[in-house]
Amino acid sequence: MTTPAEQAILDAHYMARALELARKGHYTTHPNPRVGCVIVQGGQIVGEGWHERAGEPHAEVHALRAAGEFARGATAYVTLEPCSHHGRTPPCADALVNAGVARVVAAMQDPNPEVAGRGLQRLAQAGIATESGVLEGEARKLNQGFLKRMEHGLPFVRVKLAMSLDGRTAMESGESQWITGPAARSAVQRLRAQASVVLTGADTVLADNARLTVRADELGLDTEQTALAMSRPPLRVLVDGRLRVPLDAPFFKAGPALVATCVAVEEQYANGPECLIVPGYDGQVDLRQLLVELAARGVNEVLVEAGPRLAGAFAQLGLVDEFQIFIAGKFLGSSARPLLDWPLAQMKDAPELKIIEIRAVGDDWRVIAIPLPAASV
Amino acid sequence: MTTPAEQAILDAHYMARALELARKGHYTTHPNPRVGCVIVQGGQIVGEGWHERAGEPHAEVHALRAAGEFARGATAYVTLEPCSHHGRTPPCADALVNAGVARVVAAMQDPNPEVAGRGLQRLAQAGIATESGVLEGEARKLNQGFLKRMEHGLPFVRVKLAMSLDGRTAMESGESQWITGPAARSAVQRLRAQASVVLTGADTVLADNARLTVRADELGLDTEQTALAMSRPPLRVLVDGRLRVPLDAPFFKAGPALVATCVAVEEQYANGPECLIVPGYDGQVDLRQLLVELAARGVNEVLVEAGPRLAGAFAQLGLVDEFQIFIAGKFLGSSARPLLDWPLAQMKDAPELKIIEIRAVGDDWRVIAIPLPAASV
């Protein structure tokens, strides 16, 4: 007989495994959340599962199938509350009830308004013991984008920047290739692959011939993860208020893309990529409105890879959830281009950030920084 | 009977202790090197010593005194080759011979031309077994300044900078106080305390009323180390080519200082601080020449705490051995002042640095970066 304290240790142990499984869906579950499930019977894991992609079975269904008859009387560990609604697949809460599990432990409630506690409720009504909040912090971190969209109607916005040690992104002339080394570029490839959307601006596409694609050989992942990543490329979004980028730009030739613009419909590309008309002013797309539109399309995570102007605009509007800044061991000098176009007059206006991690990436370093609330609009 | 491999392990073990002792002289030995000594007899440490300050006994003498008769037939571990010359104290090599030690292990040869192998030679001639090169890398790191001066006739130059995450040091207006937090300021106090010279420019002294003193209560050291640090304050050097700083500046009121200037003698401060006339051009002190002069005065380590102009000049001339950059979790924006005044046109001219460490210091982070050879003049 285990004590409650011992049970809590075991619960955390099995949930950690469920989280590990959930992470296998890192590159593919959009617009769904990443979810893992472990079924435990008599101290043995009898079934494991993770959600791979929208429209396909949820983690619980995979795990129940693997467990078969051993699911009866077992405990199911799920990184997100089992769903209670009919989406593209039937409710997982029903599947757990039908399989006869005795107890369900969730890392967190599902903030999806179609679930929001009703999954656990349904289980409880069927006489199943339920619990929520085991390793919740890690579970939330796994689905920052999905949670942001469910809770705020906006995607999680990650801004990637590459700078020299003196905070510069390019020479005055615009010359900017290869500031950082191969390991940093590989890390950026993985950031792209995990995003729902990779977003850039006309300046970057025009000046650097940027394509912002995911390249299998640069991901630095094993064969299985590479195949998963390549099976669901992120949507590439170009912010181009005035439609300055010509249709023969490498960006458009590299695959499907969405153009966010303020230009009225009749002036749009004739046989070109899909355009999303967003309100704007002075030819500048209203970025908050664009994010709202993207969230409405199921976009969980946006990776912004843009120049100082567009990245600066996101920052100034308080729309950034996380900066990932790759720092190269170089000085580009005082005439080089700034990290963000964001003039500030007084120290009291300087936005504060919490640097949560600095780590070596090859010869470069990666800083992860989170804007503090005062910096938001 | 120990094997040679086992003896090497034991040698490294005792040398590590000698290095630990040497570090106690971190704040006080200038212009001498930091040295520690351990005397081992029959598997026991029978004497320990470290050099505290110039004119006082060397590490070996302290350790031999502590060992007394147990020194006979013992092994002495020293972090630097024992001296062979009569300086302010008699040669340590003689003291070791007289004490009858059987073996002397040095971490490294003394590059001082007055020693340079002659200490070990003298011991060998007296029939003492000698060895050099145990934990040499760590021993060199301990005395970077002394070694630079002995080997190149220049002090080790460390440039301290404090910047925002976007590489800015102050607002356009000059407003710059408190970019970093108390832990970073405390780290800077320790950098000052360990330096032979803290060097700044007229801009900094005029704009910020900087004093660049060491303050006991901000060092964050224990009582013993604080007392040591305060007993040997670094010399404060002001680079002021045109003597723009008035005598009533807080900098001068805060204690003795040396002014490096290009202004001819008759125009100097009448009853003011000592002036060092250095060649220059256009009212700018020749910084390399200044460093040569400082080295000739026994200066091992220079800490540059200056604005973007003077720090940038040191960097451009390839005179910097190490940058310590404190990064605050803030954006100061694109109109704020640059890290270094150093305009560069092309990426190929961008100096490369090796970032050797990034570590959290309170809420801020410290980057230690070493210019790579191509960046030197």
CSV table of C-alpha atoms in Angstrom, one decimal, chain A residues 39 60-61 64-65 67-74 76 82-83 86 90-104 119 122-128:
chain,number,residue,atom,x,y,z
A,39,ILE,CA,-1.5,3.7,-18.9
A,60,GLU,CA,-5.4,8.4,-25.1
A,61,VAL,CA,-6.8,6.3,-28.0
A,64,LEU,CA,-5.8,2.5,-24.8
A,65,ARG,CA,-5.3,0.4,-28.0
A,67,ALA,CA,-3.1,-1.5,-23.4
A,68,GLY,CA,-6.0,-3.5,-24.6
A,69,GLU,CA,-7.6,-5.5,-21.8
A,70,PHE,CA,-5.0,-4.3,-19.3
A,71,ALA,CA,-6.7,-0.9,-19.3
A,72,ARG,CA,-9.5,-2.2,-17.1
A,73,GLY,CA,-8.9,-0.9,-13.6
A,74,ALA,CA,-5.7,1.0,-14.7
A,76,ALA,CA,-4.3,6.8,-17.2
A,82,PRO,CA,-9.1,14.3,-22.1
A,83,CYS,CA,-11.5,16.0,-24.5
A,86,HIS,CA,-16.8,15.4,-30.8
A,90,PRO,CA,-14.8,11.1,-30.8
A,91,PRO,CA,-14.4,12.3,-27.2
A,92,CYS,CA,-11.4,10.7,-25.4
A,93,ALA,CA,-13.3,10.8,-22.1
A,94,ASP,CA,-15.8,8.3,-23.5
A,95,ALA,CA,-13.0,6.1,-24.7
A,96,LEU,CA,-11.5,6.0,-21.2
A,97,VAL,CA,-14.8,5.3,-19.6
A,98,ASN,CA,-15.5,2.5,-22.1
A,99,ALA,CA,-12.1,1.0,-21.5
A,100,GLY,CA,-12.9,0.8,-17.8
A,101,VAL,CA,-9.9,2.7,-16.4
A,102,ALA,CA,-10.2,3.3,-12.6
A,103,ARG,CA,-8.3,6.6,-12.4
A,104,VAL,CA,-7.3,9.5,-14.7
A,119,GLY,CA,-13.7,16.1,-19.8
A,122,ARG,CA,-17.6,13.3,-17.4
A,123,LEU,CA,-15.0,10.8,-16.1
A,124,ALA,CA,-15.9,11.6,-12.5
A,125,GLN,CA,-19.6,11.1,-13.3
A,126,ALA,CA,-18.7,7.7,-14.6
A,127,GLY,CA,-17.2,6.9,-11.2
A,128,ILE,CA,-13.6,7.3,-12.3
